[in-house]
CSV table of C-alpha atoms in Angstrom, one decimal:
chain,number,residue,atom,x,y,z
A,20,ASP,CA,29.9,31.6,-18.5
A,21,LEU,CA,32.8,29.7,-20.1
A,22,HIS,CA,32.8,26.3,-18.4
A,23,PRO,CA,36.6,25.8,-18.4
A,24,ALA,CA,37.0,29.3,-16.8
A,25,LEU,CA,34.5,28.3,-14.1
A,26,VAL,CA,36.4,25.2,-13.4
A,27,LEU,CA,39.7,27.2,-13.2
A,28,ALA,CA,38.1,29.6,-10.8
A,29,ALA,CA,36.8,26.7,-8.7
A,30,GLN,CA,40.3,25.3,-8.6
A,31,VAL,CA,41.5,28.6,-7.1
A,32,ASP,CA,38.7,28.3,-4.5
A,33,PHE,CA,39.8,24.8,-3.8
A,34,ALA,CA,43.4,25.8,-3.3
A,35,SER,CA,42.2,28.5,-1.0
A,36,GLY,CA,40.2,25.9,1.0
A,37,ASP,CA,36.8,27.4,0.2
A,38,ASP,CA,35.0,24.1,-0.7
A,39,GLN,CA,31.5,25.7,-0.5
A,40,ALA,CA,32.5,28.2,-3.2
A,41,VAL,CA,33.7,25.3,-5.3
A,42,ILE,CA,30.3,23.6,-5.0
A,43,ASP,CA,28.3,26.7,-5.7
A,44,ARG,CA,30.4,27.4,-8.8
A,45,LEU,CA,30.4,23.9,-10.2
A,46,LEU,CA,26.9,22.6,-9.6
A,47,PRO,CA,25.5,24.5,-12.6
A,48,VAL,CA,28.5,23.1,-14.7
A,49,SER,CA,27.7,19.6,-13.5
A,50,ASP,CA,24.0,20.0,-14.4
A,51,SER,CA,25.0,21.2,-17.9
A,52,LEU,CA,27.9,18.9,-18.6
A,53,PRO,CA,27.6,15.8,-16.4
A,54,GLY,CA,30.5,14.1,-18.3
A,55,TYR,CA,33.0,17.0,-17.7
A,56,THR,CA,35.7,15.1,-15.9
A,57,ALA,CA,37.7,18.0,-14.5
A,58,SER,CA,34.6,19.6,-13.1
A,59,GLN,CA,33.2,16.4,-11.6
A,60,LEU,CA,36.5,15.4,-9.9
A,61,LEU,CA,36.8,18.8,-8.3
A,62,LEU,CA,33.2,18.9,-7.3
A,63,GLY,CA,33.4,15.4,-5.8
A,64,ARG,CA,36.5,16.2,-3.8
A,65,SER,CA,35.1,19.4,-2.4
A,66,ALA,CA,31.8,17.7,-1.5
A,67,GLU,CA,33.8,15.0,0.2
A,68,ARG,CA,35.8,17.4,2.3
A,69,LEU,CA,32.6,19.1,3.4
A,70,GLY,CA,31.1,15.7,4.4
A,71,ASP,CA,28.4,15.7,1.7
A,72,ILE,CA,29.0,12.1,0.7
A,73,PRO,CA,26.0,11.6,-1.6
A,74,LEU,CA,27.0,14.7,-3.6
A,75,ALA,CA,30.6,13.5,-3.8
A,76,TYR,CA,29.5,10.0,-4.8
A,77,SER,CA,27.2,11.4,-7.5
A,78,ALA,CA,29.9,13.6,-9.0
A,79,PHE,CA,32.5,10.8,-9.1
A,80,ARG,CA,30.0,8.3,-10.4
A,81,ALA,CA,29.1,10.6,-13.4
A,82,VAL,CA,32.7,10.2,-14.8
A,83,ALA,CA,33.6,6.8,-13.3
A,84,THR,CA,33.8,5.2,-16.7
A,85,ARG,CA,36.2,7.9,-17.9
A,86,ASN,CA,38.6,8.3,-15.0
A,87,PRO,CA,40.3,5.6,-12.8
A,88,LEU,CA,40.4,7.9,-9.8
A,89,ALA,CA,36.7,8.6,-10.1
A,90,LEU,CA,36.0,4.9,-10.4
A,91,LYS,CA,38.0,4.1,-7.3
A,92,ARG,CA,36.3,6.8,-5.2
A,93,THR,CA,32.9,5.7,-6.5
A,94,GLY,CA,33.5,2.2,-5.2
A,95,GLU,CA,34.8,3.4,-1.9
A,96,LEU,CA,31.9,5.8,-1.3
A,97,HIS,CA,29.1,3.6,-2.6
A,98,PRO,CA,28.1,1.9,0.7
A,99,ARG,CA,28.2,5.1,2.8
A,100,ALA,CA,26.3,7.1,0.1
A,101,LEU,CA,23.5,4.6,0.0
A,102,GLU,CA,23.3,4.4,3.7
A,103,ILE,CA,23.0,8.2,4.0
A,104,VAL,CA,20.4,8.5,1.3
A,105,SER,CA,18.4,5.6,2.8
A,106,ASN,CA,18.5,7.3,6.2
A,107,ARG,CA,17.3,10.6,4.7
A,108,LEU,CA,14.4,8.7,3.0
A,109,GLN,CA,13.3,7.2,6.3
A,110,GLU,CA,13.6,10.5,8.1
A,111,ALA,CA,11.5,12.2,5.5
A,112,LEU,CA,8.8,9.5,6.0
A,113,ARG,CA,8.9,9.9,9.7
A,114,GLN,CA,8.2,13.6,9.2
A,115,GLY,CA,5.4,12.8,6.7
A,116,GLU,CA,7.2,14.3,3.8
A,117,VAL,CA,6.5,11.7,1.1
A,118,VAL,CA,7.6,13.8,-1.8
A,119,ARG,CA,11.0,14.4,-0.2
A,120,ALA,CA,11.3,10.6,0.5
A,121,GLU,CA,10.5,9.9,-3.2
A,122,GLU,CA,13.4,12.2,-4.2
A,123,GLN,CA,15.8,10.2,-2.1
A,124,LEU,CA,14.3,7.0,-3.5
A,125,SER,CA,14.9,8.1,-7.0
A,126,ARG,CA,18.6,8.3,-6.1
A,127,LEU,CA,18.6,4.8,-4.7
A,128,ARG,CA,16.9,3.5,-7.9
A,129,GLU,CA,19.5,5.2,-10.1
A,130,TRP,CA,22.5,4.2,-8.0
A,131,ALA,CA,21.6,0.7,-6.9
A,132,PRO,CA,18.3,-0.5,-8.5
A,133,SER,CA,18.7,-4.2,-7.3
A,134,GLU,CA,20.2,-3.7,-3.8
A,135,THR,CA,18.2,-4.7,-0.8
A,136,MET,CA,18.4,-1.1,0.6
A,137,THR,CA,16.6,0.2,-2.5
A,138,LEU,CA,13.9,-2.4,-2.2
A,139,GLU,CA,13.3,-1.5,1.4
A,140,GLY,CA,13.0,2.1,0.3
A,141,ILE,CA,10.5,1.2,-2.4
A,142,ARG,CA,8.5,-0.7,0.1
A,143,ALA,CA,8.5,2.1,2.7
A,144,VAL,CA,7.4,4.7,0.2
A,145,ALA,CA,4.7,2.4,-1.1
A,146,VAL,CA,3.4,1.9,2.4
A,147,ALA,CA,3.3,5.7,2.9
A,148,ARG,CA,1.5,6.1,-0.4
A,149,GLY,CA,-1.0,3.3,0.3
A,150,ASP,CA,0.1,1.7,-2.9
A,151,LEU,CA,-0.5,-2.0,-2.1
A,152,ARG,CA,0.6,-3.3,-5.5
A,153,ALA,CA,4.0,-1.6,-5.3
A,154,GLU,CA,4.4,-2.8,-1.7
A,155,LEU,CA,3.6,-6.3,-2.8
A,156,ALA,CA,6.2,-6.2,-5.6
A,157,ALA,CA,8.9,-5.0,-3.2
A,158,THR,CA,7.8,-7.5,-0.5
A,159,GLN,CA,7.9,-10.4,-2.9
A,160,GLU,CA,11.6,-9.6,-3.8
A,161,LEU,CA,12.6,-9.0,-0.2
A,162,SER,CA,11.0,-12.2,1.1
A,163,SER,CA,12.8,-14.2,-1.6
A,164,ARG,CA,16.0,-12.8,-0.3
A,165,ARG,CA,15.0,-13.3,3.4
A,166,PRO,CA,12.8,-16.4,3.2
A,167,GLU,CA,12.9,-16.9,7.0
A,168,ASP,CA,11.8,-13.4,7.9
A,169,PRO,CA,8.3,-14.1,9.5
A,170,GLY,CA,7.2,-10.5,9.3
A,171,LEU,CA,7.9,-10.3,5.6
A,172,LEU,CA,6.1,-13.6,4.9
A,173,GLU,CA,3.1,-12.5,6.9
A,174,ARG,CA,2.8,-9.2,5.1
A,175,ARG,CA,3.4,-10.8,1.7
A,176,ALA,CA,0.5,-13.3,2.5
A,177,GLU,CA,-1.8,-10.4,3.3
A,178,LEU,CA,-0.9,-8.5,0.2
A,179,GLU,CA,-1.2,-11.6,-2.1
A,180,LEU,CA,-4.7,-12.2,-0.7
A,181,SER,CA,-5.6,-8.5,-1.2
A,182,VAL,CA,-4.1,-7.5,-4.5
A,183,GLY,CA,-1.9,-10.3,-5.8
A,184,ASP,CA,-2.3,-14.1,-6.2
A,185,PRO,CA,-4.9,-15.4,-3.6
A,186,GLY,CA,-3.7,-18.9,-4.2
A,187,LYS,CA,-0.1,-18.0,-3.2
A,188,GLY,CA,-1.4,-16.0,-0.3
A,189,LEU,CA,-3.4,-19.0,1.0
A,190,GLN,CA,-0.3,-21.2,0.6
A,191,LEU,CA,1.8,-18.8,2.6
A,192,VAL,CA,-0.8,-18.5,5.4
A,193,GLN,CA,-1.1,-22.4,5.5
A,194,GLU,CA,2.7,-22.6,5.9
A,195,LEU,CA,2.7,-19.9,8.6
A,196,ALA,CA,-0.2,-21.4,10.5
A,197,ALA,CA,1.5,-24.8,10.5
A,198,ARG,CA,4.3,-23.1,12.5
A,199,HIS,CA,1.7,-22.1,15.2
A,200,PRO,CA,-0.4,-25.2,15.8
A,201,GLY,CA,-3.3,-24.6,18.2
A,202,ASP,CA,-2.9,-20.8,17.9
A,203,ALA,CA,-6.4,-19.3,17.7
A,204,GLN,CA,-5.3,-16.1,15.9
A,205,TRP,CA,-3.5,-18.2,13.2
A,206,ALA,CA,-6.5,-20.4,12.8
A,207,GLU,CA,-8.6,-17.3,12.2
A,208,ARG,CA,-6.1,-16.0,9.7
A,209,LEU,CA,-6.3,-19.3,7.9
A,210,ASP,CA,-10.1,-19.2,7.7
A,211,SER,CA,-9.8,-15.6,6.3
A,212,ALA,CA,-7.3,-16.7,3.7
A,213,LYS,CA,-9.5,-19.6,2.6
A,214,PHE,CA,-12.5,-17.3,2.3
A,215,ARG,CA,-10.4,-14.8,0.3
A,216,TRP,CA,-9.3,-17.6,-2.0
A,217,ARG,CA,-12.9,-18.6,-2.7
A,218,LEU,CA,-13.4,-15.2,-4.2
A,219,THR,CA,-11.4,-16.4,-7.2
A,220,GLN,CA,-14.4,-18.6,-8.1
A,221,LEU,CA,-16.7,-15.5,-8.4
A,222,PRO,CA,-17.2,-13.2,-11.4
A,223,ARG,CA,-14.2,-11.1,-12.3
A,224,SER,CA,-16.1,-7.9,-11.3
A,225,VAL,CA,-16.3,-9.1,-7.7
A,226,GLN,CA,-12.6,-9.9,-7.6
A,227,GLU,CA,-11.7,-6.5,-9.0
A,228,VAL,CA,-13.9,-4.7,-6.4
A,229,ALA,CA,-12.4,-6.8,-3.6
A,230,ALA,CA,-8.9,-5.5,-4.6
A,231,LYS,CA,-9.9,-1.8,-4.6
A,232,LEU,CA,-8.3,0.5,-2.1
A,233,GLU,CA,-11.6,2.4,-1.5
A,234,LEU,CA,-15.1,1.1,-1.9
A,235,THR,CA,-18.1,2.9,-3.1
A,236,LYS,CA,-21.7,2.1,-2.0
A,237,ALA,CA,-22.2,0.3,-5.3
A,238,ASP,CA,-19.1,-1.8,-4.7
A,239,PHE,CA,-20.1,-2.7,-1.2
A,240,ALA,CA,-23.6,-3.7,-2.4
A,241,LEU,CA,-21.9,-6.0,-5.0
A,242,LEU,CA,-19.8,-7.7,-2.3
A,243,LEU,CA,-22.8,-8.2,-0.1
A,244,TYR,CA,-24.8,-9.7,-2.9
A,245,TRP,CA,-22.2,-12.1,-4.1
A,246,LEU,CA,-20.6,-13.1,-0.7
A,247,VAL,CA,-23.8,-13.4,1.4
A,248,PRO,CA,-26.1,-16.2,0.3
A,249,ASP,CA,-29.0,-14.8,2.4
A,250,VAL,CA,-28.8,-11.5,0.6
A,251,ARG,CA,-28.7,-13.2,-2.8
A,252,ASN,CA,-31.6,-15.6,-2.1
A,253,SER,CA,-33.9,-13.6,0.2
A,254,ARG,CA,-37.1,-12.0,-1.0
A,255,PRO,CA,-36.9,-8.2,-0.6
A,256,THR,CA,-39.3,-6.6,1.9
A,257,ALA,CA,-39.7,-3.3,0.0
A,258,GLY,CA,-40.0,-2.1,-3.6
A,259,ARG,CA,-38.0,1.1,-3.6
A,260,ILE,CA,-36.4,2.4,-6.8
A,261,ALA,CA,-33.4,4.7,-7.0
A,262,SER,CA,-33.3,6.8,-10.1
A,263,ASP,CA,-29.5,7.0,-10.2
A,264,VAL,CA,-29.0,3.2,-10.5
A,265,LEU,CA,-31.2,2.4,-13.5
A,266,ASP,CA,-28.2,2.3,-15.8
A,267,HIS,CA,-25.6,1.2,-13.3
A,268,PRO,CA,-23.7,-2.1,-14.1
A,269,TYR,CA,-24.5,-3.3,-10.5
A,270,ARG,CA,-28.2,-2.3,-10.7
A,271,GLU,CA,-29.5,-5.8,-9.7
A,272,GLU,CA,-27.2,-6.1,-6.8
A,273,ILE,CA,-27.9,-2.5,-5.5
A,274,VAL,CA,-31.6,-2.9,-5.8
A,275,ARG,CA,-31.5,-6.2,-3.9
A,276,VAL,CA,-29.4,-4.9,-1.0
A,277,ALA,CA,-31.4,-1.6,-0.8
A,278,ASN,CA,-34.7,-3.4,-0.8
A,279,LEU,CA,-33.6,-5.7,2.0
A,280,GLY,CA,-33.1,-2.5,4.0
A,281,LEU,CA,-29.3,-3.0,4.4
A,282,LEU,CA,-28.2,0.1,2.5
A,283,GLU,CA,-30.4,3.2,2.4
A,284,ILE,CA,-32.0,5.0,-0.5
A,285,ASP,CA,-32.7,8.7,0.1
A,286,PRO,CA,-36.5,8.7,0.7
A,287,THR,CA,-36.8,12.3,-0.6
A,288,LEU,CA,-34.6,12.3,-3.6
A,289,HIS,CA,-35.0,8.6,-4.4
A,290,ARG,CA,-31.3,8.3,-5.0
A,291,PHE,CA,-28.8,5.7,-3.9
A,292,PHE,CA,-25.6,7.7,-4.6
A,293,PRO,CA,-23.7,4.6,-5.9
A,294,SER,CA,-20.4,6.4,-6.3
A,295,ALA,CA,-20.3,7.8,-2.7
A,296,PRO,CA,-17.5,6.3,-0.7
A,297,VAL,CA,-18.3,3.8,2.1
A,298,ARG,CA,-17.0,4.6,5.5
A,299,ARG,CA,-16.3,1.8,8.0
A,300,SER,CA,-19.2,3.1,10.2
A,301,VAL,CA,-21.6,2.6,7.3
A,302,ALA,CA,-20.2,-0.9,6.7
A,303,LEU,CA,-20.4,-1.9,10.3
A,304,ARG,CA,-23.9,-0.6,10.7
A,305,THR,CA,-25.0,-2.5,7.5
A,306,LEU,CA,-23.5,-5.7,8.7
A,307,THR,CA,-24.9,-5.6,12.3
A,308,ARG,CA,-28.3,-4.9,10.7
A,309,MET,CA,-27.8,-7.8,8.3
A,310,VAL,CA,-26.8,-10.2,11.1
A,311,SER,CA,-29.8,-9.2,13.2
A,312,ARG,CA,-32.1,-9.6,10.2
A,313,PHE,CA,-31.0,-13.1,9.1
A,314,ASP,CA,-30.4,-14.7,12.6
A,315,LYS,CA,-32.6,-13.5,15.5
A,316,LYS,CA,-30.6,-15.7,17.9
A,317,VAL,CA,-27.4,-13.6,17.4
A,318,SER,CA,-27.1,-10.8,20.0
A,319,CYS,CA,-26.1,-7.8,18.0
A,320,PRO,CA,-28.0,-4.9,19.6
A,321,GLY,CA,-27.9,-1.6,17.9
A,322,GLU,CA,-25.9,-0.4,14.9
A,323,THR,CA,-23.0,1.3,16.7
A,324,CYS,CA,-19.3,0.5,17.0
A,325,GLU,CA,-20.0,-1.0,20.4
A,326,ALA,CA,-22.6,-3.4,18.9
A,327,ALA,CA,-20.1,-4.4,16.2
A,328,ALA,CA,-17.5,-5.1,18.8
A,329,GLN,CA,-20.0,-7.1,20.9
A,330,CYS,CA,-20.7,-9.2,17.8
A,331,ARG,CA,-17.0,-9.6,17.1
A,332,LEU,CA,-17.2,-7.9,13.8
A,333,VAL,CA,-14.5,-5.7,15.3
A,334,LEU,CA,-11.9,-7.8,17.2
A,335,PRO,CA,-10.7,-6.7,20.7
A,336,GLU,CA,-7.2,-5.8,19.4
A,337,GLU,CA,-8.7,-3.7,16.6
A,338,GLU,CA,-10.1,-0.2,16.6
A,339,CYS,CA,-13.5,0.7,15.1
A,340,ARG,CA,-12.1,3.7,13.0
A,341,PRO,CA,-15.6,4.7,11.9
A,342,SER,CA,-14.6,7.6,9.7
A,343,GLU,CA,-12.1,5.7,7.6
A,344,ALA,CA,-12.8,4.7,4.1
A,345,LEU,CA,-13.4,1.0,3.6
A,346,SER,CA,-11.0,-0.9,1.4
A,347,GLY,CA,-12.1,-4.0,-0.6
A,348,SER,CA,-9.9,-6.2,1.6
A,349,ASP,CA,-11.4,-4.8,4.8
A,350,GLY,CA,-14.9,-5.1,3.4
A,351,VAL,CA,-14.4,-8.8,2.5
A,352,GLU,CA,-13.0,-9.6,5.9
A,353,LEU,CA,-15.9,-7.8,7.7
A,354,ILE,CA,-18.4,-9.8,5.6
A,355,ARG,CA,-16.6,-13.0,6.4
A,356,ARG,CA,-16.9,-12.3,10.1
A,357,SER,CA,-20.6,-11.6,9.6
A,358,LEU,CA,-21.1,-14.9,7.7
A,359,LYS,CA,-19.3,-16.7,10.6
A,360,LEU,CA,-21.8,-15.3,13.0
A,361,LEU,CA,-24.5,-16.6,10.7
A,362,GLY,CA,-22.9,-20.0,10.5
A,363,GLY,CA,-21.9,-19.7,6.9
A,364,ALA,CA,-18.2,-19.2,6.8
């Protein structure tokens, strides 16, 4: 177990051309003594001869401040090592192996924390994780480096409106819409951005719910109450009480929405289940019901995905995705489209 003896034995393996034996013998030494120059130089060279550039780079990098040769090889291998690790990260994501992708990302963060390739890796993993805030942070930095990249700017605008600075998001959408005068899709995006910005004038609790990745029934009731004037100002048609919302912070909003018949209370158990997740099917059913209730002239027959599509709550280029959870951003957009049908957005 004497480290110098292991290095000496590895030197014999190296002289014999058995690079895999060198690596097998020296990896434990490298883990125990990362600053052991003789071990890391030999490990790096054998890894290089076998074509394992990331391992070679890692070994040389560990002693680069102590040895001129290690410093030279670190600089020479740096671009290729980053490229290989980045490719491994992307391949892991393509295969749905997010944990393996994060392992590769940790290398990029250690080796090149400020390089564009690392930021792209951070962004890709954030997308796979559904971490909108991490995606926004990476997208902000990338868009500052590539300000003319329209895809980055569009995505940054969406993320700013969802989980960042809605004012900045609106500004970006205005700039992008100005590049596409007369484009109906961009006009729609601009309307959506303006609506999202108006949320900043509402109570903080509403803004926090609108930024959530997954809404509960209580959250959706809160959004309906604060975003739809007809809900807030209409007189309920029923007087049902749900025992599980009496102490809920959104009790007033839940009771109003439920007693307008927009979200159900279990008639047997007399419970609303405020913490239950809202699926898109429930949201679309609620909104088609709401549109039909508040405007008899709008043709929104039934409470199915087809009805939602006919009412343009779901756009032609979109899918209904009824079983998906509803995010705050999606919930706000669906409510905006409902208000537009009612002439209020």
